[in-house]
Short mmCIF file of C-alpha atoms in Angstrom, two decimals:
data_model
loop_
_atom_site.label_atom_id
_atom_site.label_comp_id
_atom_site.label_asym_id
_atom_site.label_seq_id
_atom_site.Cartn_x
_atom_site.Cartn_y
_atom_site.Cartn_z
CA UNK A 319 66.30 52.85 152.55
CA UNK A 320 69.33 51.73 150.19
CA UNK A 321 72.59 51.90 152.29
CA UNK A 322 75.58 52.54 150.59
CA UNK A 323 77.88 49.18 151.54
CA UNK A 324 81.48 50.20 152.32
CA UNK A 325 85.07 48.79 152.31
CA UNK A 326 87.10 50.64 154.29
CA UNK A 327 91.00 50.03 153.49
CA UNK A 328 94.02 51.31 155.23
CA UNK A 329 96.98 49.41 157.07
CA UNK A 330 96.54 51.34 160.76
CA UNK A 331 93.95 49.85 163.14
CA UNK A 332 93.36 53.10 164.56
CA UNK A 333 92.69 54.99 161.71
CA UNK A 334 90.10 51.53 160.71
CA UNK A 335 88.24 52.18 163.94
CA UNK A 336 88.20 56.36 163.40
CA UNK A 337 86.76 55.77 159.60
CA UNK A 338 84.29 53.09 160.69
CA UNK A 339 83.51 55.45 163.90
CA UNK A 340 82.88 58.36 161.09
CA UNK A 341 80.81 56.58 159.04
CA UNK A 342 78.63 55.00 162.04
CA UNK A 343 77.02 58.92 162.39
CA UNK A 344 74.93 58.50 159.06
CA UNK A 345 73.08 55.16 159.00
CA UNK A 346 72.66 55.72 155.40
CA UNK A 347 76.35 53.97 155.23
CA UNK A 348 77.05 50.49 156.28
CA UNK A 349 80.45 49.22 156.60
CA UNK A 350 80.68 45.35 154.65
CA UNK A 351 84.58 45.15 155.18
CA UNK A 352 87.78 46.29 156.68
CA UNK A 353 90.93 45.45 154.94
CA UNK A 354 94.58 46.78 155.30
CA UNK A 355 95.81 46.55 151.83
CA UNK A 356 95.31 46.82 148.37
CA UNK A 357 95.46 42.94 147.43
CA UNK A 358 93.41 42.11 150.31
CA UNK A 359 90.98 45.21 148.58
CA UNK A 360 90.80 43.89 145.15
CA UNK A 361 90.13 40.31 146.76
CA UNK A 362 87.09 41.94 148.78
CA UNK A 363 85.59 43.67 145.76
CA UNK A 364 85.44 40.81 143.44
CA UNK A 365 83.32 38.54 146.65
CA UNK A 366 81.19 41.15 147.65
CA UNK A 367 80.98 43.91 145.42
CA UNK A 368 80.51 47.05 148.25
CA UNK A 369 79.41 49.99 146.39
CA UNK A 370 81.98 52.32 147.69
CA UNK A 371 85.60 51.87 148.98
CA UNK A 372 87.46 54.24 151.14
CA UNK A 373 90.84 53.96 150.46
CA UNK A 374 94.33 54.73 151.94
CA UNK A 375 96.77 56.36 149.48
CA UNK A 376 99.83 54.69 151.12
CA UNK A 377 100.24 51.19 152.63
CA UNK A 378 102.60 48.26 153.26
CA UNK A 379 102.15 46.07 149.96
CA UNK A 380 100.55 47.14 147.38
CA UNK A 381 99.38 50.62 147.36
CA UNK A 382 96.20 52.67 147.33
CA UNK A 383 96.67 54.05 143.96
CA UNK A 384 97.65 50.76 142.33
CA UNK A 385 94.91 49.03 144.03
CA UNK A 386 92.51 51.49 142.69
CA UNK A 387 93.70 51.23 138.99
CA UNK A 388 93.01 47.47 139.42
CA UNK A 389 89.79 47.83 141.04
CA UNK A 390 88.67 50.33 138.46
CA UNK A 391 89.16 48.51 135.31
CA UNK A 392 87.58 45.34 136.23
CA UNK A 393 84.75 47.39 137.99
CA UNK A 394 83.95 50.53 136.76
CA UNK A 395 81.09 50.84 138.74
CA UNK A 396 82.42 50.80 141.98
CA UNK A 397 83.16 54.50 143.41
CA UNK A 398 86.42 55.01 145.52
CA UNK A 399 87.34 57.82 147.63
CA UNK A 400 90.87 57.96 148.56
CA UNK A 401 92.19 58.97 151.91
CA UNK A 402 95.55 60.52 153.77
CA UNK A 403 97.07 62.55 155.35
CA UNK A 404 98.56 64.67 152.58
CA UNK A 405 97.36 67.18 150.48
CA UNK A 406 99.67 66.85 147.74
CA UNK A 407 97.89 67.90 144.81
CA UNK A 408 99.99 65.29 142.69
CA UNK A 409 98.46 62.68 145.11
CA UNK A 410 94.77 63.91 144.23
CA UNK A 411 95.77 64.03 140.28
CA UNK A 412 96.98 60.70 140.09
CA UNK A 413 93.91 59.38 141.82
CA UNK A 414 91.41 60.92 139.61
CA UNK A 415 94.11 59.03 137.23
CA UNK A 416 93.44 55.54 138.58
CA UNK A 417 89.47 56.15 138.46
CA UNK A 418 89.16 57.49 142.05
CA UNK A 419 85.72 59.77 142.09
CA UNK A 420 87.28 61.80 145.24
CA UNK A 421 89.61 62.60 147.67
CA UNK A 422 89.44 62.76 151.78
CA UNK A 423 92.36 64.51 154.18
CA UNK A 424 92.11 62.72 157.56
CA UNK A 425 92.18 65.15 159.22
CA UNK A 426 89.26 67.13 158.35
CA UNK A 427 85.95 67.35 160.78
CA UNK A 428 83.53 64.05 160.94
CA UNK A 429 80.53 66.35 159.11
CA UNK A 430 83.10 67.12 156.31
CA UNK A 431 83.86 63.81 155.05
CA UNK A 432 79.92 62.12 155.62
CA UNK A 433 78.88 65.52 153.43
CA UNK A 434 81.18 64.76 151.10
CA UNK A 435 80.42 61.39 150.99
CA UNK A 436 76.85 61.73 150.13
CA UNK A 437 77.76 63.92 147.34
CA UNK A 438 80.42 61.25 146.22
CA UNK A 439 77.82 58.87 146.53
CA UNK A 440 74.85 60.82 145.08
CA UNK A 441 76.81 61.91 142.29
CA UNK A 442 77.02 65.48 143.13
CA UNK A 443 80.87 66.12 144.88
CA UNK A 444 81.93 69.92 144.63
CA UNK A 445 85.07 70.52 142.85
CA UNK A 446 86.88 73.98 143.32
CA UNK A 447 87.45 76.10 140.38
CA UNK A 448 91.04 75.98 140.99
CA UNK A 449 91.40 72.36 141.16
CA UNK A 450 88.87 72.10 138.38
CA UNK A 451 91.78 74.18 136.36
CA UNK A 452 94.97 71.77 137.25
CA UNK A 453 93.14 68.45 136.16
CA UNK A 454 91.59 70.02 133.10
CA UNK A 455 95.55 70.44 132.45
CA UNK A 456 96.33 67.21 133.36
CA UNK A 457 93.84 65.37 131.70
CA UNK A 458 93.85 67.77 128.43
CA UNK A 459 95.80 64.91 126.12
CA UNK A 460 92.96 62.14 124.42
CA UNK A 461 93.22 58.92 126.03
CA UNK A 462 92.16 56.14 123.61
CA UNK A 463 89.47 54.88 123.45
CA UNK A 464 89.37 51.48 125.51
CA UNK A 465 88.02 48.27 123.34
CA UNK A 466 85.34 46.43 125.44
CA UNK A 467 85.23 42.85 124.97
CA UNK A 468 83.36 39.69 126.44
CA UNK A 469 87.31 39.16 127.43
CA UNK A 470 87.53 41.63 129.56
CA UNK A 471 85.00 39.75 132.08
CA UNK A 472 85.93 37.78 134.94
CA UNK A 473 84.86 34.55 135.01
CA UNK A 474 82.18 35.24 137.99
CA UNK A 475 81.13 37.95 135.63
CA UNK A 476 80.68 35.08 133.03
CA UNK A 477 78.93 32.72 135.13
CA UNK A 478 76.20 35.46 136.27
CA UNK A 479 75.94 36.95 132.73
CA UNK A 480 75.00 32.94 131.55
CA UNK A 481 72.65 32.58 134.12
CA UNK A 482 70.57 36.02 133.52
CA UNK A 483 70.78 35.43 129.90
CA UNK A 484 69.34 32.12 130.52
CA UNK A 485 66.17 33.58 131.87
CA UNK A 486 66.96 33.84 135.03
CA UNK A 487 66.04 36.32 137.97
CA UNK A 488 68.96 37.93 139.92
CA UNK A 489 67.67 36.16 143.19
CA UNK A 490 67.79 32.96 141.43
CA UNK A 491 71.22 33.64 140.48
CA UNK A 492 71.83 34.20 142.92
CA UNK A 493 70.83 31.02 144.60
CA UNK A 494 72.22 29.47 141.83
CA UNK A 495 76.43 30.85 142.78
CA UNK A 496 75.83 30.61 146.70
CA UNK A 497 75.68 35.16 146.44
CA UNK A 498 73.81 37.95 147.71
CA UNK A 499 71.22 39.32 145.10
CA UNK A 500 73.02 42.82 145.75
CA UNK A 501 76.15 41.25 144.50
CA UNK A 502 74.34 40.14 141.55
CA UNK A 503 72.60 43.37 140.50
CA UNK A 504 76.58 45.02 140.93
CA UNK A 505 77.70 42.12 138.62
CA UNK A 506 75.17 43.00 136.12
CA UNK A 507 76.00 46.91 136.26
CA UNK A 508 79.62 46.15 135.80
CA UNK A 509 79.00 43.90 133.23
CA UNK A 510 76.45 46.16 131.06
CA UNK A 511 78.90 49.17 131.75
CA UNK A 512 81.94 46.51 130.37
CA UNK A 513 79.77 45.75 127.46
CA UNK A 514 78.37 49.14 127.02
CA UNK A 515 74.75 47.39 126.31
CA UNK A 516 71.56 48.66 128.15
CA UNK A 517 69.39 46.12 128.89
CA UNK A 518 69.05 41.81 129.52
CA UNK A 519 67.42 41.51 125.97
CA UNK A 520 70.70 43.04 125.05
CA UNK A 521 72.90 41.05 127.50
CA UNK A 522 71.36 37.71 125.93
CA UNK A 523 71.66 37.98 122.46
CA UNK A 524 75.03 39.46 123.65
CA UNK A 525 75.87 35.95 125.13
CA UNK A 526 74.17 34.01 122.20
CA UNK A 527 76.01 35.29 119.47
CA UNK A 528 79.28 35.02 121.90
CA UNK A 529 78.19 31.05 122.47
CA UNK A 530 78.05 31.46 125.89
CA UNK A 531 74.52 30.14 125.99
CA UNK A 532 72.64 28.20 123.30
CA UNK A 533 69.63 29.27 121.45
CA UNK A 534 67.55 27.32 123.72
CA UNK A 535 68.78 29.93 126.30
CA UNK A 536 71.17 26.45 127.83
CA UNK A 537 74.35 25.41 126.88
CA UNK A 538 77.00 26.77 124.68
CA UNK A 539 80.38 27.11 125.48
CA UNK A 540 82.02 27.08 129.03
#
């Protein structure tokens, strides 16, 4: 069975222990980290790469909503519920704003939020026709369209895409930058979703005509 790895961020110990205690029920979850702000979040995600982040809306530091943004535009992959105490439909809007696939009230029964959860997770999370309405308002202006470049990776992004595009396997690459495989495979989705290219053929010549790697699949720029 895949488990779904999970950060879990929010700045009150006790409300750290209730989440993790939550997502304990449904071994289909495992919780990778526990963080209490959104630095210490974006940090997390670029080492490990968890596949979903539950995240507090409001925190000493940075904020929840900031943090997302962040999180969302270097990795688009990554899905991120947020969670509070408020149900401030502004708070939910903005979210969705930021990149945030959901939204969790603290307050609501343990079977709620793992249902929700694995919907979130399996792609499938209800939306009410009501809220449906308010962010088809919201979001009814065109947002340009973003330009994806080999600049937009991060340099650990750079490094794995070399080493794939070298010929590599994602467990050697692994080997190779001292990471989990699993963080690899994330790196690559992030990276082909950054790129908007589909496959390693594509990812290579990608990185050939970019100099990142020399013909040879070696080499090229650094």
């Amino acid at each position: 069975m895949n488990r779904c790895r999970v950060l879990v961020v929010d700045d009150h110990k006790h409300a750290q222990e209730a989440i993790c205690d939550i997502l304990s029920l449904d071994p289909s979850f495992e919780v990778v980290g526990v963080v209490s702000g959104g630095a210490e979040a974006i940090a997390f995600t670029e080492q490990w790469m968890p596949d979903l982040i539950l995240m507090d809306i409001r925190m000493n530091g940075m904020g929840g909503l900031e943090a997302t943004g962040r999180i969302k535009m270097a990795y688009p992959y990554v899905k991120i519920v947020m969670i509070t105490v408020s149900d401030d439909i502004a708070y939910l809007l903005e979210a969705l704003k930021q990149g945030a696939q959901g939204y969790l009230l603290k307050n609501l029964a343990p079977s709620t939020w793992i249902e929700y959860l694995q919907a979130i997770v399996s792609e499938e999370a209800p939306l009410s026709r009501e809220l449906a309405f308010q962010i088809l308002k919201e979001f009814s202006a065109p947002a340009a369209e973003p330009e994806q470049s080999g600049d937009t990776l991060t340099a650990r992004e750079l490094d794995i895409l070399r080493q794939v595009a070298s010929g590599l396997t994602n467990r050697e690459a692994a080997e190779n930058l001292g990471i989990s495989e699993h963080t690899v495979k994330n790196h690559l989705k992030n990276i082909s979703q950054k790129l908007q290219l589909q496959n390693r053929v594509q990812l290579t010549r990608y990185a050939m005509e970019k100099g990142w790697i020399g013909r040879d699949g070696f080499g090229g720029e650094r």
